[in-house]
Amino acid sequence: MTAPFAERRFAAFLFDMDGTILSSIAAAERVWTAWAERYGLDVQTFLPTIHGVRAVETIRNLALPGVDAEAEAAALTLAEIADVAGIDAIAGTAAFLGALPPDRWAIVTSAPRVLALRRVEAAGLPMPATLITADDVTHGKPAPDCFLLAAERLGQPIAECLVFEDTPAGIAAAEAAGASVMVVTAMHHRPLETRHPRIADYAALRVTPAETGALLLSDL
């Protein structure tokens, strides 16, 4: 099988975190389930809405009377920092990230910085020189701000960047930014309708930096 985008040269790779380079869904859903039950929400209906967006925006969208979204999001972050059981790297991620030049990739996540640092460490993954988190933008995914900021800090045109994402909100943000998109399906329980190429994980994917610094994808 030919790797998606095998003929393309990219200036940089931008990676979502949860569900894209590491599996933290079980940990996140444990914390959010307890929170949802405290507020009498239907857990099964609510949980799908938490992925890929900032916690404060998830809470604001509920419009719960008397609830301070900022305070609740901060409390949830502390709970998620304390619960990293079962957080693991998605297959092949460590080797794939380790092969990238430090100035050519970034993690772009809807998690707060302290939580992102904790989860990347828990998964045993390399820490990027460029990390864009919920703390760095006013408008989170599906707004394009986070990906545009990552490209700016890397000094690369967003149109020449490839975004690795797993959620509809993240995919929409990458599209709005003008980047190419690769959908990672490792944590998908159901097929996601998308026009973009997909990979299950990084185990069979190789990256080769060109002499110009451009990144080339190929199969192992």
mmCIF file with all atom_site columns, C-alpha atoms in Angstrom:
data_model
loop_
_atom_site.group_PDB
_atom_site.id
_atom_site.type_symbol
_atom_site.label_atom_id
_atom_site.label_alt_id
_atom_site.label_comp_id
_atom_site.label_asym_id
_atom_site.label_entity_id
_atom_site.label_seq_id
_atom_site.pdbx_PDB_ins_code
_atom_site.Cartn_x
_atom_site.Cartn_y
_atom_site.Cartn_z
_atom_site.occupancy
_atom_site.B_iso_or_equiv
_atom_site.pdbx_formal_charge
_atom_site.auth_seq_id
_atom_site.auth_comp_id
_atom_site.auth_asym_id
_atom_site.auth_atom_id
_atom_site.pdbx_PDB_model_num
ATOM 1   C CA . MET A 1 1   ? 0.000   0.000  0.000  1.00 0.00 ? 1   MET A CA 1
ATOM 2   C CA . THR A 1 2   ? 1.299   3.436  -0.883 1.00 0.00 ? 2   THR A CA 1
ATOM 3   C CA . ALA A 1 3   ? 1.462   5.897  2.007  1.00 0.00 ? 3   ALA A CA 1
ATOM 4   C CA . PRO A 1 4   ? -1.050  8.772  1.778  1.00 0.00 ? 4   PRO A CA 1
ATOM 5   C CA . PHE A 1 5   ? 0.574   11.954 0.442  1.00 0.00 ? 5   PHE A CA 1
ATOM 6   C CA . ALA A 1 6   ? 3.606   9.903  -0.659 1.00 0.00 ? 6   ALA A CA 1
ATOM 7   C CA . GLU A 1 7   ? 4.274   12.307 -3.544 1.00 0.00 ? 7   GLU A CA 1
ATOM 8   C CA . ARG A 1 8   ? 3.913   15.465 -1.431 1.00 0.00 ? 8   ARG A CA 1
ATOM 9   C CA . ARG A 1 9   ? 6.623   17.455 0.327  1.00 0.00 ? 9   ARG A CA 1
ATOM 10  C CA . PHE A 1 10  ? 5.548   19.170 3.523  1.00 0.00 ? 10  PHE A CA 1
ATOM 11  C CA . ALA A 1 11  ? 7.199   22.010 5.405  1.00 0.00 ? 11  ALA A CA 1
ATOM 12  C CA . ALA A 1 12  ? 6.001   20.772 8.799  1.00 0.00 ? 12  ALA A CA 1
ATOM 13  C CA . PHE A 1 13  ? 3.748   18.284 10.573 1.00 0.00 ? 13  PHE A CA 1
ATOM 14  C CA . LEU A 1 14  ? 1.200   19.457 13.169 1.00 0.00 ? 14  LEU A CA 1
ATOM 15  C CA . PHE A 1 15  ? -0.192  16.815 15.522 1.00 0.00 ? 15  PHE A CA 1
ATOM 16  C CA . ASP A 1 16  ? -3.288  16.880 17.660 1.00 0.00 ? 16  ASP A CA 1
ATOM 17  C CA . MET A 1 17  ? -2.596  15.064 20.941 1.00 0.00 ? 17  MET A CA 1
ATOM 18  C CA . ASP A 1 18  ? -5.455  13.048 22.446 1.00 0.00 ? 18  ASP A CA 1
ATOM 19  C CA . GLY A 1 19  ? -6.522  10.250 20.121 1.00 0.00 ? 19  GLY A CA 1
ATOM 20  C CA . THR A 1 20  ? -3.923  11.231 17.518 1.00 0.00 ? 20  THR A CA 1
ATOM 21  C CA . ILE A 1 21  ? -0.529  10.512 19.083 1.00 0.00 ? 21  ILE A CA 1
ATOM 22  C CA . LEU A 1 22  ? -1.634  9.049  22.411 1.00 0.00 ? 22  LEU A CA 1
ATOM 23  C CA . SER A 1 23  ? -4.655  7.285  23.868 1.00 0.00 ? 23  SER A CA 1
ATOM 24  C CA . SER A 1 24  ? -6.107  9.220  26.793 1.00 0.00 ? 24  SER A CA 1
ATOM 25  C CA . ILE A 1 25  ? -9.789  8.727  26.040 1.00 0.00 ? 25  ILE A CA 1
ATOM 26  C CA . ALA A 1 26  ? -10.392 6.275  28.910 1.00 0.00 ? 26  ALA A CA 1
ATOM 27  C CA . ALA A 1 27  ? -8.746  8.602  31.437 1.00 0.00 ? 27  ALA A CA 1
ATOM 28  C CA . ALA A 1 28  ? -10.574 11.677 30.137 1.00 0.00 ? 28  ALA A CA 1
ATOM 29  C CA . GLU A 1 29  ? -13.931 9.912  30.114 1.00 0.00 ? 29  GLU A CA 1
ATOM 30  C CA . ARG A 1 30  ? -13.481 8.692  33.698 1.00 0.00 ? 30  ARG A CA 1
ATOM 31  C CA . VAL A 1 31  ? -13.023 12.265 34.890 1.00 0.00 ? 31  VAL A CA 1
ATOM 32  C CA . TRP A 1 32  ? -15.761 13.744 32.706 1.00 0.00 ? 32  TRP A CA 1
ATOM 33  C CA . THR A 1 33  ? -18.222 10.973 33.616 1.00 0.00 ? 33  THR A CA 1
ATOM 34  C CA . ALA A 1 34  ? -17.926 11.853 37.302 1.00 0.00 ? 34  ALA A CA 1
ATOM 35  C CA . TRP A 1 35  ? -18.415 15.529 36.451 1.00 0.00 ? 35  TRP A CA 1
ATOM 36  C CA . ALA A 1 36  ? -21.438 14.860 34.219 1.00 0.00 ? 36  ALA A CA 1
ATOM 37  C CA . GLU A 1 37  ? -23.100 12.684 36.835 1.00 0.00 ? 37  GLU A CA 1
ATOM 38  C CA . ARG A 1 38  ? -22.657 15.442 39.420 1.00 0.00 ? 38  ARG A CA 1
ATOM 39  C CA . TYR A 1 39  ? -24.650 17.782 37.185 1.00 0.00 ? 39  TYR A CA 1
ATOM 40  C CA . GLY A 1 40  ? -27.296 15.236 36.233 1.00 0.00 ? 40  GLY A CA 1
ATOM 41  C CA . LEU A 1 41  ? -26.295 14.983 32.580 1.00 0.00 ? 41  LEU A CA 1
ATOM 42  C CA . ASP A 1 42  ? -26.949 11.968 30.399 1.00 0.00 ? 42  ASP A CA 1
ATOM 43  C CA . VAL A 1 43  ? -23.436 10.547 30.279 1.00 0.00 ? 43  VAL A CA 1
ATOM 44  C CA . GLN A 1 44  ? -23.771 8.557  27.056 1.00 0.00 ? 44  GLN A CA 1
ATOM 45  C CA . THR A 1 45  ? -25.089 11.583 25.176 1.00 0.00 ? 45  THR A CA 1
ATOM 46  C CA . PHE A 1 46  ? -22.635 14.005 26.739 1.00 0.00 ? 46  PHE A CA 1
ATOM 47  C CA . LEU A 1 47  ? -19.291 12.189 26.483 1.00 0.00 ? 47  LEU A CA 1
ATOM 48  C CA . PRO A 1 48  ? -18.953 12.372 22.664 1.00 0.00 ? 48  PRO A CA 1
ATOM 49  C CA . THR A 1 49  ? -19.080 16.177 22.916 1.00 0.00 ? 49  THR A CA 1
ATOM 50  C CA . ILE A 1 50  ? -15.908 16.520 25.028 1.00 0.00 ? 50  ILE A CA 1
ATOM 51  C CA . HIS A 1 51  ? -13.376 15.331 22.465 1.00 0.00 ? 51  HIS A CA 1
ATOM 52  C CA . GLY A 1 52  ? -11.281 17.703 20.396 1.00 0.00 ? 52  GLY A CA 1
ATOM 53  C CA . VAL A 1 53  ? -12.463 20.952 21.980 1.00 0.00 ? 53  VAL A CA 1
ATOM 54  C CA . ARG A 1 54  ? -11.433 23.011 24.994 1.00 0.00 ? 54  ARG A CA 1
ATOM 55  C CA . ALA A 1 55  ? -13.032 22.030 28.304 1.00 0.00 ? 55  ALA A CA 1
ATOM 56  C CA . VAL A 1 56  ? -14.183 25.572 29.002 1.00 0.00 ? 56  VAL A CA 1
ATOM 57  C CA . GLU A 1 57  ? -16.052 25.688 25.685 1.00 0.00 ? 57  GLU A CA 1
ATOM 58  C CA . THR A 1 58  ? -17.662 22.294 26.303 1.00 0.00 ? 58  THR A CA 1
ATOM 59  C CA . ILE A 1 59  ? -18.977 23.561 29.632 1.00 0.00 ? 59  ILE A CA 1
ATOM 60  C CA . ARG A 1 60  ? -20.082 26.932 28.264 1.00 0.00 ? 60  ARG A CA 1
ATOM 61  C CA . ASN A 1 61  ? -22.042 25.219 25.500 1.00 0.00 ? 61  ASN A CA 1
ATOM 62  C CA . LEU A 1 62  ? -24.129 23.429 28.135 1.00 0.00 ? 62  LEU A CA 1
ATOM 63  C CA . ALA A 1 63  ? -25.324 26.775 29.561 1.00 0.00 ? 63  ALA A CA 1
ATOM 64  C CA . LEU A 1 64  ? -25.862 25.213 32.986 1.00 0.00 ? 64  LEU A CA 1
ATOM 65  C CA . PRO A 1 65  ? -27.386 27.761 35.378 1.00 0.00 ? 65  PRO A CA 1
ATOM 66  C CA . GLY A 1 66  ? -25.021 29.006 38.064 1.00 0.00 ? 66  GLY A CA 1
ATOM 67  C CA . VAL A 1 67  ? -21.983 27.166 36.676 1.00 0.00 ? 67  VAL A CA 1
ATOM 68  C CA . ASP A 1 68  ? -18.665 29.014 36.377 1.00 0.00 ? 68  ASP A CA 1
ATOM 69  C CA . ALA A 1 69  ? -17.178 27.486 33.243 1.00 0.00 ? 69  ALA A CA 1
ATOM 70  C CA . GLU A 1 70  ? -13.641 28.727 33.937 1.00 0.00 ? 70  GLU A CA 1
ATOM 71  C CA . ALA A 1 71  ? -13.622 27.340 37.487 1.00 0.00 ? 71  ALA A CA 1
ATOM 72  C CA . GLU A 1 72  ? -15.101 24.004 36.429 1.00 0.00 ? 72  GLU A CA 1
ATOM 73  C CA . ALA A 1 73  ? -12.604 23.639 33.581 1.00 0.00 ? 73  ALA A CA 1
ATOM 74  C CA . ALA A 1 74  ? -9.725  24.343 35.979 1.00 0.00 ? 74  ALA A CA 1
ATOM 75  C CA . ALA A 1 75  ? -11.008 21.706 38.404 1.00 0.00 ? 75  ALA A CA 1
ATOM 76  C CA . LEU A 1 76  ? -11.382 19.182 35.595 1.00 0.00 ? 76  LEU A CA 1
ATOM 77  C CA . THR A 1 77  ? -7.818  19.860 34.469 1.00 0.00 ? 77  THR A CA 1
ATOM 78  C CA . LEU A 1 78  ? -6.511  19.062 37.969 1.00 0.00 ? 78  LEU A CA 1
ATOM 79  C CA . ALA A 1 79  ? -8.534  15.846 38.013 1.00 0.00 ? 79  ALA A CA 1
ATOM 80  C CA . GLU A 1 80  ? -7.188  14.832 34.598 1.00 0.00 ? 80  GLU A CA 1
ATOM 81  C CA . ILE A 1 81  ? -3.608  15.584 35.639 1.00 0.00 ? 81  ILE A CA 1
ATOM 82  C CA . ALA A 1 82  ? -4.081  13.228 38.576 1.00 0.00 ? 82  ALA A CA 1
ATOM 83  C CA . ASP A 1 83  ? -5.506  10.422 36.408 1.00 0.00 ? 83  ASP A CA 1
ATOM 84  C CA . VAL A 1 84  ? -3.067  9.183  33.759 1.00 0.00 ? 84  VAL A CA 1
ATOM 85  C CA . ALA A 1 85  ? -3.766  5.474  34.167 1.00 0.00 ? 85  ALA A CA 1
ATOM 86  C CA . GLY A 1 86  ? -3.863  3.732  30.790 1.00 0.00 ? 86  GLY A CA 1
ATOM 87  C CA . ILE A 1 87  ? -2.380  6.605  28.796 1.00 0.00 ? 87  ILE A CA 1
ATOM 88  C CA . ASP A 1 88  ? -0.186  5.114  26.080 1.00 0.00 ? 88  ASP A CA 1
ATOM 89  C CA . ALA A 1 89  ? 1.363   6.177  22.811 1.00 0.00 ? 89  ALA A CA 1
ATOM 90  C CA . ILE A 1 90  ? -0.466  5.118  19.666 1.00 0.00 ? 90  ILE A CA 1
ATOM 91  C CA . ALA A 1 91  ? 1.483   2.435  17.828 1.00 0.00 ? 91  ALA A CA 1
ATOM 92  C CA . GLY A 1 92  ? 4.607   3.717  16.079 1.00 0.00 ? 92  GLY A CA 1
ATOM 93  C CA . THR A 1 93  ? 4.246   7.281  17.337 1.00 0.00 ? 93  THR A CA 1
ATOM 94  C CA . ALA A 1 94  ? 7.475   7.529  19.341 1.00 0.00 ? 94  ALA A CA 1
ATOM 95  C CA . ALA A 1 95  ? 9.681   6.394  16.454 1.00 0.00 ? 95  ALA A CA 1
ATOM 96  C CA . PHE A 1 96  ? 7.806   8.559  13.959 1.00 0.00 ? 96  PHE A CA 1
ATOM 97  C CA . LEU A 1 97  ? 8.099   11.720 16.051 1.00 0.00 ? 97  LEU A CA 1
ATOM 98  C CA . GLY A 1 98  ? 11.689  10.922 16.900 1.00 0.00 ? 98  GLY A CA 1
ATOM 99  C CA . ALA A 1 99  ? 12.596  10.937 13.204 1.00 0.00 ? 99  ALA A CA 1
ATOM 100 C CA . LEU A 1 100 ? 11.317  14.488 12.703 1.00 0.00 ? 100 LEU A CA 1
ATOM 101 C CA . PRO A 1 101 ? 13.609  17.532 12.819 1.00 0.00 ? 101 PRO A CA 1
ATOM 102 C CA . PRO A 1 102 ? 12.735  19.472 16.020 1.00 0.00 ? 102 PRO A CA 1
ATOM 103 C CA . ASP A 1 103 ? 11.927  22.647 14.084 1.00 0.00 ? 103 ASP A CA 1
ATOM 104 C CA . ARG A 1 104 ? 9.518   20.895 11.703 1.00 0.00 ? 104 ARG A CA 1
ATOM 105 C CA . TRP A 1 105 ? 6.772   19.601 13.992 1.00 0.00 ? 105 TRP A CA 1
ATOM 106 C CA . ALA A 1 106 ? 4.433   20.713 16.740 1.00 0.00 ? 106 ALA A CA 1
ATOM 107 C CA . ILE A 1 107 ? 1.707   19.378 18.997 1.00 0.00 ? 107 ILE A CA 1
ATOM 108 C CA . VAL A 1 108 ? -1.509  21.392 18.737 1.00 0.00 ? 108 VAL A CA 1
ATOM 109 C CA . THR A 1 109 ? -3.996  20.395 21.409 1.00 0.00 ? 109 THR A CA 1
ATOM 110 C CA . SER A 1 110 ? -7.208  21.618 23.014 1.00 0.00 ? 110 SER A CA 1
ATOM 111 C CA . ALA A 1 111 ? -5.849  20.570 26.410 1.00 0.00 ? 111 ALA A CA 1
ATOM 112 C CA . PRO A 1 112 ? -4.322  23.134 28.803 1.00 0.00 ? 112 PRO A CA 1
ATOM 113 C CA . ARG A 1 113 ? -0.508  23.223 28.811 1.00 0.00 ? 113 ARG A CA 1
ATOM 114 C CA . VAL A 1 114 ? -0.050  21.533 32.195 1.00 0.00 ? 114 VAL A CA 1
ATOM 115 C CA . LEU A 1 115 ? -2.273  18.642 31.132 1.00 0.00 ? 115 LEU A CA 1
ATOM 116 C CA . ALA A 1 116 ? -0.608  18.316 27.731 1.00 0.00 ? 116 ALA A CA 1
ATOM 117 C CA . LEU A 1 117 ? 2.836   18.115 29.341 1.00 0.00 ? 117 LEU A CA 1
ATOM 118 C CA . ARG A 1 118 ? 1.594   15.489 31.800 1.00 0.00 ? 118 ARG A CA 1
ATOM 119 C CA . ARG A 1 119 ? 0.034   13.288 29.128 1.00 0.00 ? 119 ARG A CA 1
ATOM 120 C CA . VAL A 1 120 ? 2.941   13.457 26.688 1.00 0.00 ? 120 VAL A CA 1
ATOM 121 C CA . GLU A 1 121 ? 5.260   12.483 29.536 1.00 0.00 ? 121 GLU A CA 1
ATOM 122 C CA . ALA A 1 122 ? 2.941   9.677  30.680 1.00 0.00 ? 122 ALA A CA 1
ATOM 123 C CA . ALA A 1 123 ? 2.849   8.264  27.143 1.00 0.00 ? 123 ALA A CA 1
ATOM 124 C CA . GLY A 1 124 ? 6.659   8.321  26.915 1.00 0.00 ? 124 GLY A CA 1
ATOM 125 C CA . LEU A 1 125 ? 6.681   10.515 23.829 1.00 0.00 ? 125 LEU A CA 1
ATOM 126 C CA . PRO A 1 126 ? 9.258   13.177 22.878 1.00 0.00 ? 126 PRO A CA 1
ATOM 127 C CA . MET A 1 127 ? 8.340   16.697 23.915 1.00 0.00 ? 127 MET A CA 1
ATOM 128 C CA . PRO A 1 128 ? 8.133   19.100 20.960 1.00 0.00 ? 128 PRO A CA 1
ATOM 129 C CA . ALA A 1 129 ? 9.939   22.407 20.860 1.00 0.00 ? 129 ALA A CA 1
ATOM 130 C CA . THR A 1 130 ? 6.637   23.931 19.723 1.00 0.00 ? 130 THR A CA 1
ATOM 131 C CA . LEU A 1 131 ? 3.545   23.132 21.798 1.00 0.00 ? 131 LEU A CA 1
ATOM 132 C CA . ILE A 1 132 ? 0.278   24.979 21.178 1.00 0.00 ? 132 ILE A CA 1
ATOM 133 C CA . THR A 1 133 ? -2.390  24.452 23.834 1.00 0.00 ? 133 THR A CA 1
ATOM 134 C CA . ALA A 1 134 ? -5.752  25.785 24.972 1.00 0.00 ? 134 ALA A CA 1
ATOM 135 C CA . ASP A 1 135 ? -3.862  28.473 26.883 1.00 0.00 ? 135 ASP A CA 1
ATOM 136 C CA . ASP A 1 136 ? -2.416  29.973 23.693 1.00 0.00 ? 136 ASP A CA 1
ATOM 137 C CA . VAL A 1 137 ? -5.607  30.852 21.809 1.00 0.00 ? 137 VAL A CA 1
ATOM 138 C CA . THR A 1 138 ? -8.845  32.679 22.476 1.00 0.00 ? 138 THR A CA 1
ATOM 139 C CA . HIS A 1 139 ? -10.868 30.555 20.067 1.00 0.00 ? 139 HIS A CA 1
ATOM 140 C CA . GLY A 1 140 ? -10.325 26.803 20.213 1.00 0.00 ? 140 GLY A CA 1
ATOM 141 C CA . LYS A 1 141 ? -11.031 24.144 17.591 1.00 0.00 ? 141 LYS A CA 1
ATOM 142 C CA . PRO A 1 142 ? -12.978 24.120 15.256 1.00 0.00 ? 142 PRO A CA 1
ATOM 143 C CA . ALA A 1 143 ? -11.568 27.654 14.838 1.00 0.00 ? 143 ALA A CA 1
ATOM 144 C CA . PRO A 1 144 ? -8.290  27.578 12.875 1.00 0.00 ? 144 PRO A CA 1
ATOM 145 C CA . ASP A 1 145 ? -6.329  29.783 15.308 1.00 0.00 ? 145 ASP A CA 1
ATOM 146 C CA . CYS A 1 146 ? -4.293  27.025 16.955 1.00 0.00 ? 146 CYS A CA 1
ATOM 147 C CA . PHE A 1 147 ? -2.963  25.581 13.691 1.00 0.00 ? 147 PHE A CA 1
ATOM 148 C CA . LEU A 1 148 ? -2.238  29.014 12.257 1.00 0.00 ? 148 LEU A CA 1
ATOM 149 C CA . LEU A 1 149 ? -0.280  29.872 15.400 1.00 0.00 ? 149 LEU A CA 1
ATOM 150 C CA . ALA A 1 150 ? 1.695   26.612 15.239 1.00 0.00 ? 150 ALA A CA 1
ATOM 151 C CA . ALA A 1 151 ? 2.708   27.245 11.638 1.00 0.00 ? 151 ALA A CA 1
ATOM 152 C CA . GLU A 1 152 ? 3.667   30.826 12.491 1.00 0.00 ? 152 GLU A CA 1
ATOM 153 C CA . ARG A 1 153 ? 5.878   29.720 15.388 1.00 0.00 ? 153 ARG A CA 1
ATOM 154 C CA . LEU A 1 154 ? 7.536   27.104 13.205 1.00 0.00 ? 154 LEU A CA 1
ATOM 155 C CA . GLY A 1 155 ? 8.092   29.754 10.540 1.00 0.00 ? 155 GLY A CA 1
ATOM 156 C CA . GLN A 1 156 ? 6.314   27.709 7.865  1.00 0.00 ? 156 GLN A CA 1
ATOM 157 C CA . PRO A 1 157 ? 3.330   28.448 5.574  1.00 0.00 ? 157 PRO A CA 1
ATOM 158 C CA . ILE A 1 158 ? 0.211   26.696 6.845  1.00 0.00 ? 158 ILE A CA 1
ATOM 159 C CA . ALA A 1 159 ? -0.636  25.633 3.268  1.00 0.00 ? 159 ALA A CA 1
ATOM 160 C CA . GLU A 1 160 ? 2.542   23.533 3.300  1.00 0.00 ? 160 GLU A CA 1
ATOM 161 C CA . CYS A 1 161 ? 1.760   21.846 6.617  1.00 0.00 ? 161 CYS A CA 1
ATOM 162 C CA . LEU A 1 162 ? 0.163   18.444 7.186  1.00 0.00 ? 162 LEU A CA 1
ATOM 163 C CA . VAL A 1 163 ? -2.152  18.172 10.192 1.00 0.00 ? 163 VAL A CA 1
ATOM 164 C CA . PHE A 1 164 ? -2.709  14.811 11.904 1.00 0.00 ? 164 PHE A CA 1
ATOM 165 C CA . GLU A 1 165 ? -6.133  14.805 13.564 1.00 0.00 ? 165 GLU A CA 1
ATOM 166 C CA . ASP A 1 166 ? -8.802  12.411 14.809 1.00 0.00 ? 166 ASP A CA 1
ATOM 167 C CA . THR A 1 167 ? -11.912 14.474 15.647 1.00 0.00 ? 167 THR A CA 1
ATOM 168 C CA . PRO A 1 168 ? -14.406 16.417 13.549 1.00 0.00 ? 168 PRO A CA 1
ATOM 169 C CA . ALA A 1 169 ? -13.600 19.636 15.431 1.00 0.00 ? 169 ALA A CA 1
ATOM 170 C CA . GLY A 1 170 ? -9.883  19.239 14.797 1.00 0.00 ? 170 GLY A CA 1
ATOM 171 C CA . ILE A 1 171 ? -10.369 18.337 11.158 1.00 0.00 ? 171 ILE A CA 1
ATOM 172 C CA . ALA A 1 172 ? -12.602 21.378 10.672 1.00 0.00 ? 172 ALA A CA 1
ATOM 173 C CA . ALA A 1 173 ? -9.964  23.597 12.300 1.00 0.00 ? 173 ALA A CA 1
ATOM 174 C CA . ALA A 1 174 ? -7.231  22.265 10.011 1.00 0.00 ? 174 ALA A CA 1
ATOM 175 C CA . GLU A 1 175 ? -9.425  22.727 6.946  1.00 0.00 ? 175 GLU A CA 1
ATOM 176 C CA . ALA A 1 176 ? -10.275 26.293 7.962  1.00 0.00 ? 176 ALA A CA 1
ATOM 177 C CA . ALA A 1 177 ? -6.582  27.018 8.453  1.00 0.00 ? 177 ALA A CA 1
ATOM 178 C CA . GLY A 1 178 ? -5.798  25.826 4.925  1.00 0.00 ? 178 GLY A CA 1
ATOM 179 C CA . ALA A 1 179 ? -3.636  22.826 5.856  1.00 0.00 ? 179 ALA A CA 1
ATOM 180 C CA . SER A 1 180 ? -3.656  19.319 4.424  1.00 0.00 ? 180 SER A CA 1
ATOM 181 C CA . VAL A 1 181 ? -5.158  16.707 6.740  1.00 0.00 ? 181 VAL A CA 1
ATOM 182 C CA . MET A 1 182 ? -4.381  13.122 7.685  1.00 0.00 ? 182 MET A CA 1
ATOM 183 C CA . VAL A 1 183 ? -7.019  11.407 9.827  1.00 0.00 ? 183 VAL A CA 1
ATOM 184 C CA . VAL A 1 184 ? -5.756  9.007  12.509 1.00 0.00 ? 184 VAL A CA 1
ATOM 185 C CA . THR A 1 185 ? -8.327  6.305  13.263 1.00 0.00 ? 185 THR A CA 1
ATOM 186 C CA . ALA A 1 186 ? -6.623  4.345  16.070 1.00 0.00 ? 186 ALA A CA 1
ATOM 187 C CA . MET A 1 187 ? -9.185  5.425  18.672 1.00 0.00 ? 187 MET A CA 1
ATOM 188 C CA . HIS A 1 188 ? -12.265 5.443  16.441 1.00 0.00 ? 188 HIS A CA 1
ATOM 189 C CA . HIS A 1 189 ? -15.020 3.035  17.446 1.00 0.00 ? 189 HIS A CA 1
ATOM 190 C CA . ARG A 1 190 ? -17.054 3.907  14.346 1.00 0.00 ? 190 ARG A CA 1
ATOM 191 C CA . PRO A 1 191 ? -15.969 5.027  10.875 1.00 0.00 ? 191 PRO A CA 1
ATOM 192 C CA . LEU A 1 192 ? -15.630 8.793  10.533 1.00 0.00 ? 192 LEU A CA 1
ATOM 193 C CA . GLU A 1 193 ? -17.036 10.323 7.378  1.00 0.00 ? 193 GLU A CA 1
ATOM 194 C CA . THR A 1 194 ? -14.176 12.268 5.836  1.00 0.00 ? 194 THR A CA 1
ATOM 195 C CA . ARG A 1 195 ? -12.700 13.092 2.449  1.00 0.00 ? 195 ARG A CA 1
ATOM 196 C CA . HIS A 1 196 ? -9.171  13.017 3.851  1.00 0.00 ? 196 HIS A CA 1
ATOM 197 C CA . PRO A 1 197 ? -6.666  10.135 3.778  1.00 0.00 ? 197 PRO A CA 1
ATOM 198 C CA . ARG A 1 198 ? -6.570  7.929  6.872  1.00 0.00 ? 198 ARG A CA 1
ATOM 199 C CA . ILE A 1 199 ? -4.046  5.898  8.814  1.00 0.00 ? 199 ILE A CA 1
ATOM 200 C CA . ALA A 1 200 ? -4.765  3.549  11.702 1.00 0.00 ? 200 ALA A CA 1
ATOM 201 C CA . ASP A 1 201 ? -1.456  4.409  13.406 1.00 0.00 ? 201 ASP A CA 1
ATOM 202 C CA . TYR A 1 202 ? 2.188   5.228  12.600 1.00 0.00 ? 202 TYR A CA 1
ATOM 203 C CA . ALA A 1 203 ? 3.627   1.709  12.723 1.00 0.00 ? 203 ALA A CA 1
ATOM 204 C CA . ALA A 1 204 ? 3.986   1.354  8.950  1.00 0.00 ? 204 ALA A CA 1
ATOM 205 C CA . LEU A 1 205 ? 4.723   4.996  8.183  1.00 0.00 ? 205 LEU A CA 1
ATOM 206 C CA . ARG A 1 206 ? 8.164   6.495  7.659  1.00 0.00 ? 206 ARG A CA 1
ATOM 207 C CA . VAL A 1 207 ? 9.265   10.082 7.273  1.00 0.00 ? 207 VAL A CA 1
ATOM 208 C CA . THR A 1 208 ? 12.393  11.193 5.418  1.00 0.00 ? 208 THR A CA 1
ATOM 209 C CA . PRO A 1 209 ? 13.643  14.779 5.686  1.00 0.00 ? 209 PRO A CA 1
ATOM 210 C CA . ALA A 1 210 ? 14.777  16.062 2.282  1.00 0.00 ? 210 ALA A CA 1
ATOM 211 C CA . GLU A 1 211 ? 17.911  18.171 1.816  1.00 0.00 ? 211 GLU A CA 1
ATOM 212 C CA . THR A 1 212 ? 15.726  21.268 1.737  1.00 0.00 ? 212 THR A CA 1
ATOM 213 C CA . GLY A 1 213 ? 14.197  20.325 5.081  1.00 0.00 ? 213 GLY A CA 1
ATOM 214 C CA . ALA A 1 214 ? 10.905  19.235 3.521  1.00 0.00 ? 214 ALA A CA 1
ATOM 215 C CA . LEU A 1 215 ? 9.270   16.108 4.954  1.00 0.00 ? 215 LEU A CA 1
ATOM 216 C CA . LEU A 1 216 ? 8.457   13.091 2.783  1.00 0.00 ? 216 LEU A CA 1
ATOM 217 C CA . LEU A 1 217 ? 6.111   10.266 3.811  1.00 0.00 ? 217 LEU A CA 1
ATOM 218 C CA . SER A 1 218 ? 6.536   6.655  2.740  1.00 0.00 ? 218 SER A CA 1
ATOM 219 C CA . ASP A 1 219 ? 5.734   3.118  3.867  1.00 0.00 ? 219 ASP A CA 1
ATOM 220 C CA . LEU A 1 220 ? 8.227   1.082  5.852  1.00 0.00 ? 220 LEU A CA 1
#
